Amino acid sequence: MIQSPAIKIFLNEVGELSRFTGRFFNQCFKPRYEFKEFIRQCFVIGYRSLPLVALTAFILGLVLTMQLRPSMVDYGVESQIPVIVGIAIIREIGPVITALIFAGKIGSSIGAELGSMKVTEQIDAMEVSGTNPFKYLAVTRIIAATVMLPVLVILGNAISLYGSYLGVNMQSTTSFSLFWTQVFDSLSFSDVVPSFVKSFFFGFAVGIIGCYKGYNSNKGTEGVGHSANSAVVVSSVMIFIIDLLAVQVTQALGLN
Amino acid sequence: MIADIKQGAVKENIFSDEKILVIKHLYKAFGNYQVLIDFNLEVSKGESVVVLGKSGSGKSVLIKCIIGLLKPDSGTIEMLGENIGDLDNEELDKIRAKAGFLFQSNALYDSMTVRENLEFPLRRHWIEVSQNEIDLMVTEALEDVGLVHTIDMMPAALSGGMRKRIALARTLILKPDIILYDEPTTGLDPMTGKEIIDLMMGIKKKYNTTSLIISHDMNCVKHAGDRVVILLEGRCYADGTYEALKQHPDLKVKQFFE
Ligand SMILES: Nc1ncnc2c1ncn2[C@@H]1O[C@H](COP(=O)(O)OP(=O)(O)OP(=O)(O)O)[C@@H](O)[C@H]1O
Ligand SMILES: [Mg+2]
């Protein structure tokens, strides 16, 4: 039936990942709830990625503003820079860039951590110690990634806009409050909510793919490295796919 | 085919009749690859049985079936009076709290200190203990393996032999009735291996635990076991004392002792 082995592997992988996702939903509502571990994971995940997210977001806002300026000046709409930058960052660039950074930082570390726990039998050891390792390790990380990414996106967006404010001020002057008024006045419900909602999906994708890759890691250090690597690659691609779907959905819902 | 050769097994039985572990007709395959074909074994209370087998013969698979990490395709495993296959998760956890498992790779949690590693099974098994009692139990287990000073260290900072001993302490902490050892001396130098064997024997004496030891290290087989079982071709190929098996006429048994 299916000729190409690559397609076979791909479909097989998709099937396994769907099964893993099903297992997640099956397990996450059943007690015992690993609340303490979940809080710890939120802290670890947020804390680990915040510096990187903040730095990139800041540079992004600053550079975007500086790059836009010449064209805006040409068209004589220099004063509209905050509006354009605000919309670009809030609607698209902020969530996607933050999610990609998150995938690189958190996706890979989840993949490597669970992968090495798997190959050194630590996951089995948890199971014989009265713990459901899927809940304790995977469910907590997946939910933590899902709730922490939107938080990081909001922080990242704010920092980007601050970077943009500095960018504007490098060649002309605007007051802090004027800048923010301009940004917020131009934003509507349909700019903010869809992008906020989609960052939950981004976070979920990073969490579930990292855990899936780690859980199915092959023996040996090479296997662990491969899990970490493919966790990043697959979740990055997944982020763009979700982004594409999200824009279709918002359009269909008339939110554009 | 050669049937089970039970030579030497009828040595005067110094152990009680109470069976801690009874395995009947265990069968386990991965795809087309049959690992365990018809494995039978009984272990009495207080006894130390060594399962001897070549690398890849399915020793780890056997011990993982016993503790319920792998599901056998057919056959029954009865441990501490319960049929492992019939238990739900909660009941399985209760049995696991009474059965220690020493992993081949130690399986110490890298992200936790030695203390947290030892506390983990205590906290997770729904056991009602105060922090004070936990501290005492952790200290006692570390004293048993002679490594109290490592309590706040990370596993990565310890040597191979020390890691093995910490793993043993973690296994011991719940005072199990039976300990399953998966190759306790593999990967250690002979001297360190000897120390681990001595520790295992000391533990057996102190807590009167039953042990099932999986190994291909002859030193371990010789010193740690009351009885030796040879796992070959997915079966219990031979069963007897070390001395009896050493004199065994079958060439396949003999090759283990060369
Ligand atoms: N989860 C699994 N899926 C597929 N095959 C497996 C699995 N676990 C074990 N096997 C196969 O079963 C066989 C026995 O493995 P096992 O780990 O029990 O060997 P062992 O006797 O413990 O060897 P060693 O002394 O190297 O630890 C091996 O050939 C292995 O490839
Ligand atoms: Mg093994």
XYZ file of C-alpha atoms and ligand atoms in Angstrom:
546
model
C 0.000 0.000 0.000
C 2.339 2.697 1.196
C 5.497 2.496 -0.848
C 7.948 5.041 0.468
C 9.542 4.126 3.788
C 9.880 7.824 4.650
C 6.119 8.314 4.409
C 5.593 5.169 6.440
C 7.905 6.414 9.166
C 6.221 9.787 9.111
C 2.720 8.354 9.411
C 3.851 5.976 12.100
C 5.318 8.879 14.043
C 2.128 10.907 13.656
C 0.123 7.943 14.924
C 2.381 7.444 17.926
C 2.314 11.134 18.767
C -1.484 11.130 18.612
C -1.568 8.137 20.928
C 0.750 9.952 23.303
C -1.529 12.986 23.201
C -4.521 10.773 23.891
C -2.702 9.278 26.849
C -2.039 12.782 28.142
C -5.723 13.737 28.083
C -6.664 10.415 29.564
C -4.278 10.814 32.479
C -4.358 14.501 33.237
C -7.861 14.522 34.726
C -7.468 11.449 36.897
C -6.176 11.712 40.451
C -3.554 11.623 41.927
C -2.716 15.177 40.923
C 0.953 16.080 41.001
C 0.304 19.661 41.967
C 3.577 20.346 43.732
C 5.648 19.040 40.878
C 3.551 21.068 38.436
C 4.270 24.303 40.297
C 7.937 23.421 40.410
C 7.968 22.779 36.676
C 6.239 26.109 35.985
C 8.913 27.854 37.940
C 11.751 25.942 36.307
C 10.391 26.390 32.792
C 9.618 30.073 33.224
C 12.829 30.879 35.008
C 14.979 29.020 32.503
C 13.602 30.713 29.437
C 12.912 34.232 30.712
C 16.396 35.734 30.219
C 16.637 34.489 26.654
C 13.094 35.531 25.800
C 13.657 38.981 27.295
C 16.901 39.539 25.434
C 15.614 38.458 22.039
C 12.332 40.313 22.476
C 14.141 43.517 23.328
C 16.461 43.289 20.327
C 13.574 42.347 18.099
C 11.520 45.414 19.006
C 14.479 47.713 18.675
C 15.695 46.366 15.334
C 12.239 46.140 13.832
C 11.685 49.806 14.591
C 15.016 50.842 13.177
C 14.473 48.825 10.006
C 10.996 50.207 9.447
C 11.939 53.816 9.875
C 13.435 54.600 6.414
C 10.372 53.341 4.511
C 8.014 55.009 6.929
C 9.876 58.264 6.514
C 9.683 57.895 2.724
C 5.917 57.569 2.931
C 5.706 60.377 5.440
C 4.069 58.247 8.103
C 6.914 58.174 10.575
C 4.498 58.922 13.372
C 2.715 55.628 12.724
C 5.735 53.481 13.625
C 4.344 52.509 17.064
C 1.102 51.384 15.465
C 2.761 49.182 12.860
C 5.282 47.722 15.283
C 2.608 47.121 17.894
C 0.389 45.199 15.520
C 3.251 43.208 14.027
C 4.604 42.202 17.401
C 1.367 41.452 19.174
C -0.305 39.621 16.313
C 2.493 37.571 14.888
C 6.144 38.145 15.615
C 5.980 38.149 19.413
C 4.173 34.838 19.874
C 6.046 33.038 17.112
C 9.538 34.190 18.033
C 8.940 33.561 21.738
C 7.565 30.114 20.930
C 10.579 29.288 18.778
C 12.972 30.389 21.498
C 10.905 28.382 23.947
C 11.082 25.333 21.697
C 14.854 25.669 21.476
C 15.331 26.116 25.168
C 12.565 24.114 26.842
C 11.684 21.578 24.148
C 15.263 20.418 23.939
C 15.758 20.308 27.678
C 12.588 18.302 28.232
C 13.593 15.922 25.437
C 17.091 15.465 26.825
C 16.004 15.202 30.450
C 13.285 12.631 29.913
C 15.430 10.837 27.350
C 18.281 10.378 29.772
C 15.872 9.383 32.531
C 14.444 6.800 30.208
C 17.733 5.236 29.165
C 19.129 5.160 32.692
C 15.959 3.455 33.963
C 15.014 6.413 36.176
C 11.506 6.345 34.740
C 11.193 2.668 35.669
C 12.579 3.454 39.112
C 9.824 6.026 39.644
C 7.252 3.496 38.637
C 8.405 0.969 41.206
C 8.482 3.738 43.810
C 4.730 4.199 43.812
C 4.667 6.962 41.212
C 2.980 7.130 37.848
C 5.927 8.521 35.879
C 3.773 9.663 32.999
C 1.842 11.924 35.329
C 4.757 12.973 37.447
C 7.118 13.729 34.568
C 5.138 14.238 31.367
C 1.753 15.632 32.407
C 3.285 18.221 34.748
C 5.750 19.410 32.115
C 3.168 19.572 29.347
C 0.719 21.628 31.406
C 3.506 23.826 32.721
C 4.722 24.518 29.178
C 1.159 25.257 28.077
C 0.537 27.847 30.773
C 4.010 29.354 30.914
C 4.449 30.144 27.229
C 1.519 32.637 27.116
C 2.973 34.324 30.189
C 6.337 34.554 28.473
C 4.696 35.848 25.315
C 3.035 38.687 27.247
C 6.289 39.579 28.966
C 8.177 39.276 25.694
C 5.691 41.515 23.890
C 5.983 44.169 26.567
C 9.760 44.071 26.393
C 9.698 44.184 22.572
C 7.502 47.249 22.660
C 9.819 48.864 25.138
C 12.684 48.118 22.744
C 10.643 49.719 20.015
C 10.037 52.775 22.165
C 13.785 53.170 22.580
C 14.184 52.684 18.840
C 11.740 55.455 18.109
C 13.520 57.720 20.536
C 16.895 57.186 18.925
C 16.072 59.484 16.027
C 13.054 61.423 17.072
C 11.319 61.897 20.369
C 8.088 60.640 21.671
C 6.919 60.475 25.221
C 6.543 57.135 26.919
C 2.836 57.613 27.448
C 2.228 58.798 23.903
C 3.982 55.735 22.539
C 1.851 53.357 24.607
C -1.361 55.228 23.869
C -0.612 54.949 20.179
C 0.098 51.211 20.468
C -2.958 50.372 22.518
C -5.359 52.563 20.612
C -4.522 50.728 17.436
C -5.019 47.282 18.950
C -8.408 45.660 18.983
C -9.859 42.572 20.575
C -9.210 40.595 17.411
C -5.522 41.458 17.537
C -4.928 40.432 21.101
C -7.129 37.445 21.856
C -6.344 35.134 18.939
C -2.639 35.636 19.416
C -2.956 34.978 23.128
C -4.971 31.821 22.513
C -2.574 30.505 19.940
C 0.344 30.795 22.321
C -1.343 28.206 24.547
C -1.309 25.850 21.581
C 2.334 26.661 20.890
C 3.213 25.859 24.494
C 1.244 22.644 24.414
C 2.991 21.567 21.210
C 6.439 22.222 22.667
C 5.586 20.340 25.870
C 3.995 17.333 24.280
C 6.615 16.912 21.568
C 9.484 17.295 24.044
C 7.942 14.678 26.331
C 7.089 12.340 23.482
C 10.602 12.476 22.095
C 12.159 11.984 25.503
C 9.852 9.138 26.415
C 10.678 7.310 23.200
C 14.396 7.900 23.356
C 16.719 5.165 22.164
C 19.425 3.668 24.298
C 22.739 5.479 24.564
C 23.908 9.061 24.651
C 23.326 9.350 20.922
C 19.675 8.473 21.437
C 19.301 11.196 24.055
C 20.973 13.780 21.819
C 18.723 12.780 18.975
C 15.612 13.129 21.151
C 16.596 16.626 22.206
C 17.383 17.618 18.671
C 14.253 16.258 17.052
C 12.131 17.714 19.854
C 13.305 21.167 18.765
C 12.961 20.533 15.051
C 9.515 18.964 15.227
C 8.094 21.492 17.661
C 9.450 24.420 15.620
C 7.752 23.112 12.499
C 4.645 22.424 14.541
C 4.596 26.056 15.720
C 4.417 27.268 12.132
C 1.730 24.752 11.262
C -0.359 25.864 14.240
C 0.253 29.470 13.238
C -1.062 28.738 9.778
C -4.105 26.957 11.144
C -4.736 29.729 13.661
C -4.924 32.377 10.990
C -7.409 30.267 9.023
C -9.552 29.740 12.087
C -9.606 33.402 13.077
C -10.504 34.310 9.517
C -13.294 31.760 9.431
C -14.595 33.120 12.727
C -14.553 36.609 11.283
C -12.085 37.822 13.872
C -9.742 39.342 11.358
C 15.685 -31.028 23.965
C 17.073 -31.220 27.383
C 14.528 -31.031 30.135
C 15.156 -29.183 33.343
C 17.992 -30.804 35.127
C 17.288 -30.586 38.803
C 20.495 -31.975 40.093
C 21.541 -30.798 43.508
C 18.270 -29.023 44.111
C 17.219 -31.551 46.713
C 19.886 -30.496 49.125
C 18.403 -30.504 52.647
C 15.944 -27.675 52.680
C 16.954 -25.265 55.386
C 14.388 -22.674 54.327
C 10.807 -22.501 55.392
C 8.115 -23.787 53.083
C 6.672 -20.330 52.685
C 7.186 -19.323 49.085
C 7.862 -15.653 48.514
C 8.033 -15.897 44.750
C 6.488 -18.499 42.459
C 6.868 -18.172 38.694
C 5.017 -20.595 36.455
C 5.324 -21.071 32.686
C 6.439 -17.525 32.055
C 6.428 -16.603 28.377
C 7.534 -13.279 26.952
C 8.353 -12.326 23.391
C 9.134 -9.049 21.643
C 7.633 -9.371 18.169
C 8.936 -12.657 16.827
C 11.814 -12.765 19.227
C 11.065 -15.122 22.108
C 12.999 -14.106 25.178
C 11.426 -16.255 27.889
C 9.778 -19.423 26.683
C 8.758 -21.491 29.682
C 10.408 -20.179 32.788
C 9.597 -21.672 36.180
C 11.062 -20.720 39.539
C 10.222 -20.871 43.226
C 11.965 -18.865 45.912
C 11.443 -19.625 49.610
C 11.443 -17.122 52.411
C 14.937 -16.162 53.460
C 16.560 -17.773 50.459
C 19.010 -16.139 48.048
C 18.663 -17.355 44.510
C 21.014 -16.321 41.746
C 19.801 -16.403 38.170
C 22.801 -16.876 35.937
C 22.601 -16.187 32.233
C 24.513 -14.760 29.318
C 24.145 -11.179 28.220
C 20.929 -10.805 26.279
C 19.432 -14.019 27.625
C 16.493 -12.129 29.100
C 17.548 -11.698 32.713
C 16.444 -8.081 32.921
C 13.219 -8.967 31.129
C 12.542 -11.650 33.748
C 13.100 -9.360 36.705
C 11.058 -6.565 35.111
C 8.173 -8.966 34.613
C 8.363 -9.861 38.298
C 8.057 -6.258 39.458
C 5.367 -5.526 36.865
C 7.343 -3.167 34.637
C 6.799 -5.547 31.735
C 3.703 -7.632 31.156
C 4.324 -11.284 30.422
C 2.513 -12.715 27.403
C 1.469 -15.743 29.406
C 2.276 -17.526 32.646
C 1.809 -16.425 36.232
C 3.995 -14.654 38.749
C 3.055 -14.815 42.381
C 4.997 -12.600 44.736
C 4.335 -12.257 48.461
C 1.118 -14.171 47.974
C -0.312 -11.951 45.233
C -0.663 -12.748 41.570
C 1.101 -9.807 39.909
C -0.929 -10.051 36.692
C -4.262 -9.635 38.522
C -3.439 -6.493 40.455
C -4.658 -2.993 39.680
C -2.251 -0.093 39.957
C -2.907 0.614 43.586
C -2.461 -2.981 44.671
C 0.645 -3.233 42.556
C 2.085 -0.207 44.352
C 1.450 -1.896 47.676
C 3.373 -4.981 46.607
C 6.145 -2.842 45.172
C 6.537 -1.118 48.512
C 7.427 -4.529 49.954
C 9.771 -5.494 47.135
C 13.028 -3.668 46.556
C 14.507 -3.408 43.087
C 18.124 -2.593 42.411
C 18.482 -1.467 38.813
C 21.324 -2.533 36.585
C 22.104 1.104 35.839
C 21.352 2.224 39.443
C 18.663 4.600 38.166
C 19.545 7.291 40.703
C 17.650 10.503 39.992
C 20.279 12.847 38.555
C 18.392 15.980 39.437
C 18.080 15.138 43.134
C 20.554 14.934 45.976
C 21.291 11.630 47.675
C 18.884 12.572 50.463
C 16.066 13.359 48.023
C 16.766 10.147 46.159
C 16.296 8.163 49.342
C 13.253 10.124 50.438
C 11.509 9.630 47.125
C 10.130 6.102 47.696
C 9.179 6.980 51.278
C 7.176 10.010 50.262
C 5.623 8.479 47.185
C 4.340 5.211 48.580
C 1.529 6.909 50.510
C 3.202 5.945 53.719
C 2.309 8.029 56.761
C 5.618 9.141 58.173
C 6.750 12.349 59.787
C 9.756 14.301 58.574
C 11.573 13.171 61.694
C 11.030 9.517 60.903
C 12.048 10.092 57.287
C 15.323 11.639 58.429
C 15.986 8.688 60.703
C 15.216 6.152 57.997
C 17.429 7.935 55.490
C 20.305 8.047 57.938
C 19.881 4.397 58.842
C 19.853 3.293 55.210
C 22.971 5.355 54.521
C 24.657 3.886 57.588
C 23.890 0.419 56.298
C 25.885 1.158 53.167
C 28.503 3.277 54.946
C 27.926 6.508 53.050
C 26.351 8.907 55.541
C 28.736 11.695 54.526
C 27.371 11.810 50.957
C 23.862 12.751 52.061
C 23.840 16.197 50.461
C 25.845 15.326 47.375
C 24.509 14.912 43.854
C 24.736 11.408 42.362
C 26.916 12.694 39.517
C 29.641 13.525 42.035
C 29.916 9.935 43.256
C 32.020 7.037 41.974
C 30.463 3.963 40.360
C 30.743 1.873 43.515
C 29.275 4.642 45.659
C 26.383 5.109 43.274
C 25.653 1.409 43.469
C 25.652 1.610 47.256
C 23.342 4.623 47.278
C 21.010 2.765 44.930
C 21.129 -0.140 47.364
C 20.308 2.195 50.243
C 17.316 3.520 48.314
C 16.177 -0.048 47.734
C 16.574 -0.832 51.417
C 14.816 2.164 52.814
C 11.363 0.599 52.804
C 12.703 -2.543 54.549
C 11.507 -4.823 51.766
C 10.668 -8.490 52.263
C 12.332 -9.378 49.001
C 15.031 -7.589 47.038
C 15.475 -8.097 43.318
C 19.010 -7.310 42.228
C 19.663 -6.734 38.527
C 23.370 -7.389 38.015
C 24.605 -5.715 41.185
C 28.298 -6.098 40.404
C 28.414 -5.564 36.652
C 30.595 -2.688 35.608
C 32.465 -2.529 38.904
C 36.041 -3.591 39.493
C 36.428 -6.933 41.334
C 37.304 -5.291 44.656
C 34.311 -2.969 44.610
C 32.167 -5.843 43.393
C 33.270 -7.830 46.412
C 32.290 -4.953 48.709
C 28.839 -4.856 47.179
C 28.446 -8.616 47.629
C 29.490 -8.306 51.267
C 26.957 -5.523 51.732
C 24.217 -7.606 50.179
C 25.001 -10.472 52.500
C 25.111 -8.144 55.489
C 21.708 -6.761 54.567
C 20.298 -10.228 54.166
C 21.471 -11.148 57.642
C 20.312 -7.924 59.262
C 16.817 -7.746 57.772
C 16.328 -11.423 56.889
C 15.314 -10.513 53.360
C 14.779 -12.930 50.532
C 16.869 -12.140 47.464
C 16.698 -12.818 43.777
C 19.997 -11.894 42.232
C 20.543 -11.688 38.521
C 24.109 -11.926 37.462
C 26.766 -13.246 35.167
C 29.581 -12.442 37.560
C 30.932 -15.728 38.950
C 32.122 -14.072 42.145
C 28.627 -12.928 42.866
C 27.184 -16.314 41.967
C 29.626 -18.095 44.230
C 29.271 -15.933 47.308
C 25.825 -14.420 47.261
C 23.576 -17.319 46.349
C 22.222 -20.270 48.316
C 20.988 -21.669 45.040
C 21.819 -21.019 41.414
C 19.437 -21.161 38.482
C 20.735 -21.105 34.936
C 18.631 -19.182 32.458
C 19.311 -20.506 28.996
C 17.174 -20.680 25.872
C 14.372 -18.908 27.719
C 14.065 -21.647 30.310
C 15.312 -22.567 33.713
C 17.945 -24.834 32.263
C 19.548 -26.057 35.465
C 19.019 -25.500 39.153
C 21.246 -26.378 42.084
C 23.932 -25.204 44.457
C 27.063 -23.581 43.071
C 29.105 -26.680 43.910
C 26.622 -29.048 42.304
C 26.349 -27.059 39.091
C 30.081 -26.751 38.842
C 30.341 -30.540 38.628
C 27.419 -30.698 36.218
C 27.890 -33.092 33.266
C 26.042 -30.908 30.761
C 28.467 -28.925 28.613
C 26.195 -25.914 28.328
C 26.082 -25.647 32.101
C 29.791 -26.253 32.417
C 30.702 -23.401 30.125
C 29.394 -20.919 32.690
C 31.928 -22.134 35.215
C 34.995 -22.078 33.017
N 11.409 -3.412 25.502
C 11.995 -4.261 24.655
N 11.627 -4.311 23.360
C 12.204 -5.177 22.500
N 13.165 -6.047 22.831
C 13.586 -6.060 24.101
C 13.021 -5.165 25.085
N 13.623 -5.401 26.262
C 14.513 -6.385 26.011
N 14.494 -6.788 24.735
C 15.312 -7.844 24.136
O 15.291 -8.959 24.992
C 16.558 -9.569 25.049
C 16.944 -9.761 26.492
O 17.188 -8.508 27.087
P 17.639 -8.330 28.578
O 17.807 -6.880 28.808
O 16.725 -9.064 29.453
O 19.046 -9.048 28.586
P 19.957 -9.351 29.850
O 19.985 -10.813 30.028
O 19.520 -8.521 30.987
O 21.354 -8.883 29.305
P 22.481 -7.995 30.030
O 23.330 -8.953 30.756
O 23.181 -7.356 28.887
O 21.794 -7.000 30.903
C 17.519 -8.678 24.300
O 17.833 -9.310 23.078
C 16.749 -7.413 24.036
O 17.038 -6.919 22.770
Mg 20.146 -6.866 32.000
